[in-house]
Coordinates of N, CA and C and ligand atoms in Angstrom, one line a residue:
X265 N 6.1 -30.1 63.8 CA 5.4 -28.5 63.7 C 6.1 -27.7 64.8
X266 N 6.7 -26.9 64.1 CA 7.3 -25.9 64.7 C 6.3 -24.4 64.7
X267 N 6.6 -23.5 65.7 CA 5.6 -22.2 65.8 C 6.7 -21.2 65.3
X268 N 6.0 -20.1 64.9 CA 7.0 -18.6 64.6 C 7.7 -18.5 65.8
X269 N 7.4 -18.5 67.1 CA 8.6 -18.3 68.0 C 9.6 -19.1 67.6
X270 N 9.4 -20.5 67.7 CA 10.6 -21.5 67.3 C 11.5 -20.6 66.2
X271 N 10.9 -20.5 65.4 CA 11.7 -20.2 63.9 C 12.4 -18.8 64.1
X272 N 11.5 -18.0 64.8 CA 12.0 -16.5 65.3 C 13.5 -16.9 66.3
X273 N 13.4 -17.6 67.1 CA 14.5 -18.1 67.7 C 15.7 -18.9 66.8
X274 N 15.4 -19.7 66.3 CA 16.4 -20.2 65.1 C 17.2 -19.2 64.1
X275 N 16.2 -18.4 63.7 CA 17.1 -17.3 62.7 C 17.9 -16.4 63.6
X276 N 17.3 -16.2 64.5 CA 18.1 -15.1 65.6 C 19.6 -15.8 66.1
X277 N 19.3 -17.3 66.1 CA 20.6 -17.8 66.4 C 21.5 -17.7 65.2
X278 N 20.8 -18.1 64.2 CA 21.8 -18.3 62.9 C 22.5 -17.1 62.6
X279 N 21.8 -15.8 62.8 CA 22.2 -14.5 62.6 C 23.6 -14.5 63.3
X280 N 23.1 -14.5 64.9 CA 24.5 -14.3 65.6 C 25.6 -15.3 65.6
X281 N 25.5 -16.3 64.8 CA 26.6 -17.5 64.6 C 27.2 -16.9 63.1
X282 N 26.3 -16.2 62.3 CA 27.0 -15.5 61.0 C 27.6 -14.3 61.5
X283 N 27.2 -13.7 62.5 CA 27.9 -12.4 62.7 C 29.1 -12.7 63.0
X284 N 29.6 -13.7 63.8 CA 30.8 -14.2 64.3 C 31.9 -14.0 63.0
X285 N 31.4 -14.5 62.2 CA 32.2 -14.6 60.9 C 32.3 -13.2 60.0
X286 N 31.5 -12.2 60.3 CA 31.4 -11.2 59.6 C 32.6 -10.2 60.1
X287 N 33.4 -9.7 59.3 CA 34.3 -8.7 59.6 C 33.6 -7.2 60.0
X288 N 32.6 -7.0 59.8 CA 31.9 -5.5 60.1 C 31.3 -5.6 61.4
X289 N 31.0 -6.3 62.1 CA 30.8 -6.3 63.5 C 29.2 -5.6 63.6
X290 N 28.6 -5.7 62.5 CA 27.4 -4.8 62.3 C 26.1 -5.5 63.2
X291 N 25.3 -4.6 63.6 CA 23.9 -5.1 64.3 C 23.3 -5.5 62.8
X292 N 22.3 -6.6 63.4 CA 21.7 -7.1 62.0 C 20.0 -6.9 62.5
X293 N 19.3 -6.4 61.7 CA 18.1 -6.5 62.0 C 17.2 -7.3 61.4
X294 N 16.4 -8.1 61.9 CA 15.2 -9.1 61.2 C 14.1 -8.3 60.7
X295 N 14.0 -8.2 59.1 CA 12.6 -7.9 58.5 C 11.6 -9.1 58.4
X296 N 10.7 -9.1 58.7 CA 9.7 -10.4 58.5 C 8.9 -9.9 57.3
X297 N 9.3 -10.8 56.4 CA 8.5 -10.5 54.9 C 7.0 -11.2 55.0
X298 N 6.1 -10.3 55.2 CA 4.7 -10.8 55.5 C 3.9 -10.7 54.3
X299 N 4.4 -10.7 52.9 CA 3.2 -10.8 51.9 C 2.9 -12.0 51.9
X300 N 1.5 -11.9 51.4 CA 0.7 -13.2 51.2 C 0.2 -13.6 52.9
X301 N 0.7 -13.2 53.7 CA 0.3 -13.5 55.0 C -0.9 -12.8 55.6
X302 N -1.9 -13.4 56.2 CA -2.7 -12.7 56.9 C -2.3 -11.8 57.9
X303 N -3.4 -10.7 58.3 CA -3.0 -9.9 59.3 C -2.9 -10.7 60.8
X304 N -3.7 -11.9 61.0 CA -3.5 -12.5 62.2 C -1.8 -12.9 62.3
X305 N -1.3 -13.6 61.2 CA -0.1 -14.0 61.4 C 0.9 -12.7 61.8
X306 N 0.6 -11.6 61.5 CA 1.5 -10.6 61.7 C 1.1 -10.0 63.4
X307 N 0.1 -10.3 63.5 CA -0.3 -10.1 65.1 C 0.4 -11.1 66.0
X308 N 0.2 -12.4 65.4 CA 0.9 -13.4 66.6 C 2.2 -13.1 66.6
X309 N 3.1 -12.7 65.1 CA 4.4 -12.5 65.3 C 4.8 -11.4 66.3
X310 N 4.0 -10.3 66.3 CA 4.3 -9.0 66.8 C 4.3 -9.6 68.4
X311 N 3.2 -10.3 68.6 CA 3.1 -10.9 70.3 C 4.6 -11.7 70.3
X312 N 5.2 -12.2 69.5 CA 6.4 -13.0 70.1 C 7.6 -11.8 69.8
X313 N 7.2 -10.6 69.9 CA 8.1 -9.7 69.8 C 8.9 -9.1 68.4
X314 N 8.3 -9.8 67.4 CA 8.8 -9.4 66.0 C 7.9 -8.1 65.4
X315 N 8.7 -7.0 65.5 CA 8.1 -5.4 65.2 C 8.1 -4.9 63.8
X316 N 9.0 -5.7 63.2 CA 9.4 -5.2 61.7 C 8.7 -5.9 60.9
X317 N 8.0 -5.4 59.9 CA 7.3 -6.1 59.0 C 7.4 -5.6 57.4
X318 N 7.7 -6.5 56.5 CA 8.0 -6.1 55.0 C 6.9 -6.5 54.1
X319 N 6.4 -5.6 53.5 CA 5.5 -5.8 52.4 C 5.6 -5.5 50.8
X320 N 5.1 -6.4 50.0 CA 5.6 -6.0 48.5 C 4.3 -5.4 47.5
X321 N 2.9 -5.5 48.2 CA 1.6 -4.8 47.4 C 1.1 -4.0 48.2
X322 N 1.0 -2.8 47.5 CA 0.0 -1.6 48.3 C -1.0 -2.2 49.0
X323 N -1.5 -2.5 48.0 CA -3.3 -2.6 48.5 C -3.3 -3.7 49.5
X324 N -2.7 -4.6 49.4 CA -2.6 -5.8 50.5 C -2.2 -5.3 51.9
X325 N -1.1 -4.4 51.6 CA -0.3 -3.8 53.0 C -1.4 -3.0 53.9
X326 N -2.2 -2.2 52.8 CA -3.0 -0.9 53.5 C -4.0 -1.8 54.3
X327 N -4.7 -2.8 53.9 CA -5.8 -3.7 54.2 C -5.0 -4.3 55.9
X328 N -3.9 -4.8 55.6 CA -3.4 -5.5 57.0 C -3.1 -4.1 57.9
X329 N -2.6 -3.2 57.6 CA -2.2 -2.3 58.4 C -3.7 -1.6 59.3
X330 N -4.8 -1.6 58.4 CA -5.9 -0.9 58.8 C -6.4 -1.9 60.1
X331 N -6.2 -3.4 59.8 CA -6.3 -4.3 60.8 C -5.8 -4.2 62.0
X332 N -4.3 -3.7 61.8 CA -3.3 -3.9 62.9 C -2.8 -2.8 63.6
X333 N -3.6 -1.5 63.5 CA -3.6 -0.1 63.7 C -3.3 0.1 65.1
X334 N -4.0 -1.0 65.9 CA -3.4 -0.9 67.4 C -2.2 -1.5 68.0
X335 N -1.3 -1.8 66.7 CA 0.2 -2.4 67.0 C 1.0 -1.5 66.6
X336 N 2.3 -1.1 67.5 CA 3.2 -0.2 66.9 C 4.1 -0.8 65.9
X337 N 3.8 -1.3 64.6 CA 4.7 -2.0 63.8 C 5.3 -1.0 62.9
X338 N 6.5 -1.5 62.8 CA 7.3 -0.8 61.6 C 7.1 -1.3 60.3
X339 N 6.6 -0.6 59.4 CA 6.5 -1.1 58.2 C 7.3 -0.5 57.0
X340 N 7.9 -1.7 56.4 CA 8.9 -1.3 55.2 C 8.3 -1.8 53.8
X341 N 8.2 -0.9 52.8 CA 7.8 -1.2 51.6 C 8.8 -1.8 50.7
X342 N 8.7 -3.0 50.1 CA 10.2 -3.7 49.8 C 9.8 -4.2 48.2
X343 N 8.6 -3.7 47.6 CA 8.3 -4.3 46.3 C 8.6 -3.5 45.2
X344 N 8.4 -3.7 44.1 CA 8.6 -2.6 43.0 C 7.6 -1.5 42.9
X345 N 8.0 -0.3 42.8 CA 7.1 0.8 42.7 C 6.6 1.4 41.6
X346 N 5.1 1.5 41.7 CA 4.6 2.1 40.1 C 4.1 3.5 40.8
X347 N 4.3 4.5 39.7 CA 4.4 5.9 40.0 C 2.9 6.2 40.8
X348 N 1.9 5.3 40.3 CA 0.7 6.0 41.0 C 0.3 5.3 42.7
X349 N 1.3 4.8 42.9 CA 1.3 4.0 44.3 C 2.1 5.0 45.4
X350 N 2.6 5.7 44.7 CA 4.0 6.6 45.4 C 3.1 7.5 46.7
X351 N 2.2 7.9 46.5 CA 1.2 8.6 47.5 C 1.0 7.7 49.0
X352 N 0.3 6.6 48.7 CA 0.0 5.6 49.6 C 1.1 5.2 50.2
X353 N 2.5 5.0 49.4 CA 3.6 4.5 50.1 C 4.1 5.3 51.2
X354 N 4.2 6.6 50.7 CA 4.8 7.8 51.3 C 4.0 8.0 52.8
X355 N 2.5 7.7 52.8 CA 1.9 8.0 53.7 C 1.7 6.9 54.8
X356 N 2.2 5.8 54.4 CA 1.7 4.4 55.2 C 3.0 3.6 55.5
X357 N 4.1 4.0 55.2 CA 5.3 3.2 55.5 C 6.4 4.0 56.1
X358 N 7.2 3.2 56.9 CA 8.3 4.0 57.6 C 9.5 4.0 56.8
X359 N 9.6 3.0 56.2 CA 10.9 2.6 55.2 C 10.4 2.0 53.8
X360 N 11.2 2.4 52.8 CA 11.3 2.0 51.5 C 12.3 1.6 51.1
X361 N 12.7 0.1 50.6 CA 13.8 -0.4 50.5 C 14.2 -0.4 48.8
X362 N 13.1 -0.2 48.0 CA 12.9 -0.5 46.5 C 13.1 0.7 45.7
X363 N 13.8 2.0 46.1 CA 13.7 3.0 45.4 C 14.7 3.0 44.3
X364 N 14.3 3.1 42.7 CA 15.4 2.8 41.8 C 15.3 3.6 40.7
X365 N 14.8 4.8 40.9 CA 14.7 6.0 39.9 C 14.5 7.3 40.4
X366 N 14.8 8.2 40.0 CA 14.7 9.8 40.4 C 13.1 9.9 40.2
X367 N 12.5 9.9 39.3 CA 11.2 10.1 39.4 C 10.4 9.6 40.7
X368 N 10.5 8.2 41.1 CA 9.8 7.8 42.0 C 10.5 8.6 43.6
X369 N 11.6 8.7 43.8 CA 12.2 9.1 44.7 C 11.5 10.9 44.9
X370 N 11.3 11.5 43.8 CA 10.8 12.9 43.8 C 9.3 12.8 44.2
X371 N 8.5 11.7 43.7 CA 7.6 11.6 44.2 C 7.0 11.1 45.9
X372 N 8.1 10.2 46.1 CA 7.6 10.1 47.6 C 8.1 11.0 48.5
X373 N 9.2 11.9 48.0 CA 9.7 13.0 48.7 C 8.3 14.1 48.7
X374 N 7.6 14.2 47.7 CA 6.6 15.3 47.6 C 5.3 14.9 48.1
X375 N 5.1 13.8 48.4 CA 4.0 13.0 49.0 C 4.1 12.5 50.4
X376 N 5.5 12.8 51.1 CA 5.5 12.4 52.5 C 5.2 13.4 53.3
X377 N 3.9 13.1 54.3 CA 3.5 14.1 55.2 C 4.2 14.6 56.1
X378 N 3.8 16.1 56.1 CA 4.6 16.9 57.1 C 4.7 16.3 58.5
X379 N 3.6 15.8 59.3 CA 3.9 15.2 60.6 C 4.4 13.9 60.9
X380 N 5.0 13.6 60.0 CA 5.9 12.3 59.8 C 7.2 12.6 59.4
X381 N 8.1 11.7 60.3 CA 9.8 11.9 60.0 C 9.9 11.7 58.5
X382 N 11.1 12.0 57.9 CA 11.6 11.9 56.7 C 11.4 10.1 56.4
X383 N 10.9 9.5 55.2 CA 10.9 8.2 54.8 C 12.4 7.8 54.6
X384 N 12.4 6.7 55.6 CA 13.7 6.1 55.4 C 14.0 5.4 54.2
X385 N 14.9 5.6 53.2 CA 14.9 4.8 52.2 C 16.4 4.1 51.7
X386 N 16.3 3.2 51.0 CA 17.4 2.3 50.3 C 17.1 2.4 48.8
X387 N 18.3 2.7 48.3 CA 18.2 2.4 46.7 C 18.3 0.7 46.5
X388 N 17.6 0.5 45.7 CA 17.8 -1.0 45.2 C 18.5 -1.0 44.3
X389 N 19.7 -1.8 44.1 CA 20.4 -1.8 43.1 C 20.4 -3.3 42.3
X390 N 20.4 -3.2 41.1 CA 20.1 -4.5 40.2 C 21.9 -5.2 40.0
X391 N 22.0 -6.1 40.7 CA 23.6 -6.5 40.4 C 23.2 -7.9 39.3
X392 N 22.5 -8.2 39.3 CA 22.2 -9.6 38.3 C 22.2 -9.0 36.9
X393 N 22.1 -7.6 37.0 CA 21.9 -7.2 35.5 C 20.8 -7.8 34.5
X394 N 19.8 -8.5 34.8 CA 18.8 -9.0 34.4 C 17.7 -7.7 33.8
X395 N 17.5 -7.9 32.6 CA 16.5 -6.8 32.2 C 15.2 -6.7 32.7
X396 N 14.7 -8.1 33.3 CA 13.5 -8.0 33.8 C 13.5 -7.7 35.3
X397 N 14.8 -7.6 35.9 CA 14.5 -7.3 37.3 C 14.8 -5.8 37.4
X398 N 14.0 -5.3 38.8 CA 14.0 -3.9 39.0 C 15.0 -3.5 39.9
X399 N 15.5 -2.2 39.9 CA 16.8 -1.7 40.7 C 17.5 -1.0 39.7
X400 N 18.1 0.0 40.4 CA 19.0 0.9 39.4 C 20.3 0.2 39.4
X401 N 20.8 0.5 38.0 CA 22.1 -0.2 37.5 C 23.2 0.3 38.3
X402 N 24.4 -0.4 38.3 CA 25.3 -0.1 39.1 C 25.7 1.5 39.0
X403 N 26.1 1.7 37.5 CA 26.7 3.0 37.2 C 25.5 4.1 37.6
X404 N 24.3 3.9 37.8 CA 23.5 5.0 38.2 C 23.4 5.2 39.6
X405 N 23.8 4.4 40.3 CA 23.6 4.7 41.7 C 24.2 6.1 42.2
X406 N 25.5 6.6 41.9 CA 25.9 7.8 42.5 C 24.9 9.1 42.0
X407 N 24.6 9.0 40.9 CA 23.6 10.2 40.4 C 22.3 10.0 41.3
X408 N 21.8 8.9 41.6 CA 20.4 8.7 42.1 C 20.9 9.0 43.9
X409 N 21.8 8.7 44.3 CA 22.2 8.8 45.7 C 22.1 10.3 45.9
X410 N 22.9 11.1 44.7 CA 23.0 12.6 45.0 C 21.6 13.1 45.0
X411 N 20.6 12.9 44.2 CA 19.3 13.2 43.8 C 18.4 12.8 45.4
X412 N 18.8 11.7 45.9 CA 17.9 11.7 47.0 C 18.7 12.5 48.1
X413 N 19.8 12.6 48.1 CA 20.5 13.6 49.1 C 19.7 15.0 49.3
X414 N 19.4 15.5 48.2 CA 19.0 16.7 48.0 C 17.4 16.7 48.5
X415 N 16.6 15.7 48.7 CA 15.3 15.5 48.9 C 15.1 15.7 50.5
X416 N 14.6 16.8 50.8 CA 14.4 16.8 52.2 C 13.5 15.8 53.3
X417 N 12.2 15.3 52.5 CA 11.6 14.4 53.1 C 12.0 13.0 52.9
X418 N 13.2 12.7 52.4 CA 13.7 11.2 52.4 C 15.1 11.4 53.0
X419 N 15.3 10.2 53.4 CA 16.5 9.9 54.3 C 17.2 9.0 53.7
X420 N 18.2 8.9 52.9 CA 18.9 8.0 52.3 C 19.8 7.3 53.3
X421 N 19.3 5.8 53.8 CA 20.0 5.1 54.4 C 21.0 4.2 53.9
X422 N 20.9 3.6 52.9 CA 21.7 2.6 52.1 C 21.2 1.7 51.0
X423 N 21.7 0.4 50.7 CA 21.4 -0.2 49.5 C 20.4 -1.4 49.9
X424 N 19.7 -1.8 48.7 CA 18.9 -3.0 49.0 C 19.3 -4.0 47.8
X425 N 19.4 -5.0 47.9 CA 19.6 -6.2 46.4 C 18.8 -7.1 46.8
X426 N 18.3 -7.8 45.5 CA 17.8 -9.1 45.3 C 18.6 -9.7 44.6
X427 N 19.6 -10.9 45.1 CA 20.5 -11.4 43.7 C 19.7 -12.3 43.3
X428 N 20.0 -12.4 41.8 CA 19.5 -13.6 41.1 C 19.6 -15.0 42.1
X429 N 18.4 -15.8 42.0 CA 18.3 -16.8 42.8 C 19.3 -18.0 42.3
X430 N 20.2 -18.4 43.2 CA 21.3 -19.2 43.1 C 21.4 -20.6 44.0
X431 N 21.5 -21.6 43.3 CA 21.9 -22.8 44.7 C 23.7 -22.8 44.7
X432 N 24.1 -22.0 43.9 CA 25.5 -22.2 43.8 C 26.2 -21.2 44.8
X433 N 26.6 -21.7 46.2 CA 26.9 -20.9 47.2 C 28.2 -19.8 46.6
X434 N 29.1 -20.5 45.7 CA 30.0 -19.5 45.4 C 29.5 -18.0 44.4
X435 N 28.6 -18.5 43.7 CA 27.8 -17.6 43.1 C 27.0 -16.7 44.1
X436 N 26.5 -17.0 45.2 CA 25.7 -16.2 46.1 C 27.0 -15.3 47.0
X437 N 27.9 -15.8 47.2 CA 29.0 -15.0 47.6 C 29.6 -13.7 46.7
X438 N 29.6 -14.2 45.4 CA 30.0 -13.0 44.3 C 29.1 -12.1 44.3
X439 N 27.8 -12.4 44.4 CA 26.8 -11.3 44.4 C 26.8 -10.4 45.6
X440 N 26.6 -10.8 46.8 CA 26.8 -10.1 47.8 C 27.9 -9.1 47.9
X441 N 29.0 -10.0 47.4 CA 30.6 -9.0 47.1 C 30.3 -7.9 46.4
X442 N 29.4 -8.0 45.3 CA 29.3 -6.8 44.3 C 28.4 -6.0 45.0
X443 N 27.3 -6.2 45.9 CA 26.4 -5.3 46.5 C 27.6 -4.6 47.5
X444 N 28.2 -5.1 48.5 CA 29.2 -4.8 49.3 C 30.0 -3.7 48.2
X445 N 30.7 -4.1 47.4 CA 31.5 -2.9 46.6 C 30.4 -1.9 46.4
X446 N 29.6 -1.8 45.7 CA 28.9 -0.7 45.5 C 28.5 0.2 46.9
X447 N 28.3 -0.4 47.9 CA 28.1 0.4 49.1 C 29.2 1.1 49.4
X448 N 30.4 0.1 49.7 CA 31.7 0.8 49.9 C 32.1 2.0 49.1
X449 N 31.5 2.0 47.8 CA 32.2 2.9 46.9 C 31.4 4.3 47.0
X450 N 29.9 4.2 47.5 CA 29.0 5.3 47.9 C 29.5 6.1 49.2
X451 N 30.0 5.2 50.1 CA 30.5 5.6 51.3 C 31.9 6.3 51.1
X452 N 32.7 5.7 50.4 CA 34.0 6.4 49.7 C 33.7 7.9 49.0
X453 N 32.6 7.9 48.4 CA 32.3 9.1 47.5 C 31.7 10.2 49.1
X454 N 31.5 9.8 49.9 CA 31.0 10.8 51.2 C 29.7 10.4 51.7
X455 N 28.8 9.5 51.2 CA 27.5 9.4 51.4 C 27.6 8.6 53.0
X456 N 26.7 9.3 53.8 CA 26.5 8.6 55.3 C 25.6 7.6 55.2
X457 N 26.1 6.4 55.3 CA 25.0 5.4 54.7 C 25.1 4.4 56.0
X458 N 23.9 3.7 56.7 CA 24.4 2.5 57.7 C 23.6 1.2 57.4
X459 N 23.0 1.0 56.2 CA 22.0 0.0 55.8 C 22.3 -1.0 54.7
X460 N 22.4 -2.0 54.6 CA 22.6 -2.7 53.7 C 21.7 -4.1 53.7
X461 N 20.6 -3.9 53.1 CA 19.4 -4.8 53.0 C 20.0 -6.0 52.0
X462 N 20.4 -7.0 52.4 CA 20.6 -7.9 51.8 C 20.1 -9.6 52.5
X463 N 19.8 -10.6 51.8 CA 19.8 -11.6 52.6 C 18.4 -12.1 52.5
X464 N 18.2 -13.1 52.2 CA 16.5 -13.7 52.4 C 16.6 -15.2 52.7
X465 N 15.5 -15.6 53.0 CA 15.5 -17.1 53.8 C 16.6 -18.2 52.9
X466 N 17.2 -18.0 51.9 CA 17.9 -18.9 51.3 C 19.4 -18.7 51.5
X467 N 19.5 -17.4 51.8 CA 20.9 -17.0 51.9 C 21.6 -15.8 52.8
X468 N 20.6 -15.9 53.9 CA 21.0 -14.7 54.7 C 22.2 -14.9 55.7
X469 N 22.5 -16.2 56.0 CA 23.9 -16.1 56.7 C 25.3 -15.8 56.0
X470 N 25.0 -16.0 54.5 CA 26.3 -15.4 53.6 C 25.8 -14.1 53.5
X471 N 24.8 -13.4 53.6 CA 24.6 -11.9 53.4 C 25.2 -11.3 54.6
X472 N 25.0 -12.0 55.7 CA 25.3 -11.4 57.2 C 26.7 -11.3 57.2
X473 N 27.7 -12.3 56.6 CA 29.2 -12.2 56.5 C 29.3 -11.2 55.4
X474 N 28.4 -10.4 54.5 CA 29.3 -9.4 54.0 C 28.5 -8.0 54.5
X475 N 28.0 -8.2 55.6 CA 27.7 -7.0 56.5 C 26.2 -6.8 56.3
X476 N 25.4 -7.2 55.9 CA 23.8 -7.2 55.9 C 23.3 -6.4 57.3
X477 N 23.1 -5.4 57.1 CA 22.3 -4.8 58.4 C 20.8 -5.2 58.5
X478 N 20.1 -5.5 57.5 CA 18.7 -6.1 57.6 C 18.6 -7.0 56.6
X479 N 18.2 -8.3 57.4 CA 17.9 -9.6 56.6 C 16.4 -9.4 56.3
X480 N 15.9 -9.6 55.1 CA 14.3 -9.8 54.6 C 14.0 -11.2 54.6
X481 N 13.4 -11.8 55.5 CA 12.8 -13.0 55.7 C 11.4 -13.4 55.8
X482 N 10.9 -14.1 54.6 CA 9.4 -14.5 54.7 C 9.2 -16.0 54.9
X483 N 9.7 -16.9 53.8 CA 9.3 -18.3 54.2 C 10.2 -18.9 55.3
X484 N 11.2 -18.5 55.8 CA 11.7 -19.2 56.8 C 11.2 -19.1 58.3
X485 N 10.5 -18.0 58.1 CA 9.6 -17.4 59.3 C 8.2 -18.0 59.4
X486 N 7.6 -17.7 58.1 CA 5.9 -17.8 58.2 C 5.9 -19.4 57.5
X487 N 6.9 -20.0 57.0 CA 6.4 -21.3 56.5 C 6.3 -20.8 55.1
X488 N 6.4 -21.8 53.9 CA 6.5 -21.5 52.6 C 4.9 -20.8 52.1
X489 N 5.1 -20.0 51.1 CA 3.8 -19.2 50.5 C 3.2 -20.1 49.6
X490 N 1.6 -20.0 49.8 CA 1.4 -20.7 48.7 C 1.0 -19.9 47.6
X491 N 0.5 -20.4 46.5 CA 0.1 -19.6 45.3 C -1.0 -18.9 45.8
X492 N -1.1 -17.6 45.2 CA -2.1 -16.7 45.7 C -3.5 -17.1 45.6
X493 N -3.7 -17.7 44.3 CA -5.3 -18.1 44.5 C -5.7 -19.0 45.2
X494 N -5.0 -19.9 45.7 CA -5.2 -21.1 46.2 C -4.6 -21.1 47.9
X495 N -4.4 -19.8 48.2 CA -4.0 -19.7 49.6 C -4.7 -20.2 50.6
X496 N -4.1 -21.2 51.6 CA -4.4 -21.3 52.8 C -3.8 -20.7 53.9
X497 N -4.2 -19.8 54.7 CA -3.4 -19.1 55.8 C -3.1 -20.4 56.9
X498 N -2.1 -20.5 57.6 CA -2.2 -21.3 58.6 C -0.8 -20.6 59.5
X499 N -1.2 -20.5 60.7 CA 0.3 -19.8 61.4 C 1.0 -20.6 61.9
X500 N 0.8 -22.0 61.8 CA 2.1 -23.1 62.3 C 2.2 -23.7 61.2
X501 N 2.8 -23.2 60.0 CA 3.3 -24.1 58.8 C 4.4 -24.7 59.4
X502 N 4.9 -26.0 59.0 CA 6.3 -26.3 59.2 C 7.4 -25.6 58.4
X503 N 8.5 -25.3 59.0 CA 9.6 -24.7 58.2 C 10.0 -25.3 56.9
X504 N 10.2 -24.6 55.8 CA 10.8 -25.1 54.6 C 11.6 -23.7 54.2
X505 N 12.4 -24.2 53.2 CA 13.3 -23.3 52.5 C 12.5 -23.2 51.2
X506 N 11.6 -24.2 50.6 CA 11.3 -24.0 49.4 C 10.1 -22.9 49.5
X507 N 10.2 -22.0 48.1 CA 9.4 -20.8 47.9 C 8.0 -21.0 47.2
X508 N 8.0 -21.9 46.7 CA 6.9 -22.3 45.9 C 6.5 -23.5 45.4
Ligands
LIG730 C1 9.5 -12.3 49.3 C2 10.6 -11.4 49.5 C3 11.4 -11.6 50.6 C4 11.6 -13.0 51.5 O1 11.8 -14.1 50.6 P1 12.0 -15.5 51.4 O2 12.9 -16.1 50.3 O3 10.4 -16.1 51.5 O4 12.6 -15.3 52.5 C5 12.6 -10.8 50.6 N1 12.6 -9.7 49.8 C6 12.1 -9.2 48.9 C7 12.2 -8.2 48.3 C8 10.8 -10.0 48.7 O5 9.9 -9.6 47.6

């Protein structure tokens, strides 16, 4: 059995090793993806020094945030965004990685409370071109970035992507390369970006080689997620790369 703290150290060591092969020399932040994990697991992680958590479902996140309001956690929303959830997201998160259309950007901007700093956002780009996946198309990025740039309550930080799952390492490289090119072309146009949110449990060492500044890691940190209905929460699940 390994503990959260062991896994945190392993992941940090893997990130450090991968950074040595990255031409970008970037700082890499670990975002712990805590969907389906109970508040107690986040609290335990926080005590190990992990302060950034990513959540995919608004209701689930709000419940955990209420239970953890005594901790200075940085909350990142990383799931698909429905219009009717923008207000709760704008009020309760520090970051949103999954902005993929103008309407959502506008609504987040309008709902961001004045007493909070601007919401830090990434545009989610759909590089795998599957109709079912969320994310802006590559050729929509520039317009969407321009739109966000005009919104005073949002701060555009960069791009996020979820490549189509693949066991093929060449394919993983190809997809991260594509996200990297999207990012570079926005920077060339003149957008002042500093965030590339790519890399999950199965592929984060490769993502770091392409300049990932945030890796979003769930199962490699918390253990495999059980199916929602049969979930048994356990803080010391053994490490596995299997997601389901
Ligand atoms: C679940 C999820 C992750 C983490 O996935 P793991 O494979 O468990 O590391 C990262 N990003 C997003 C958007 C997710 O939904």
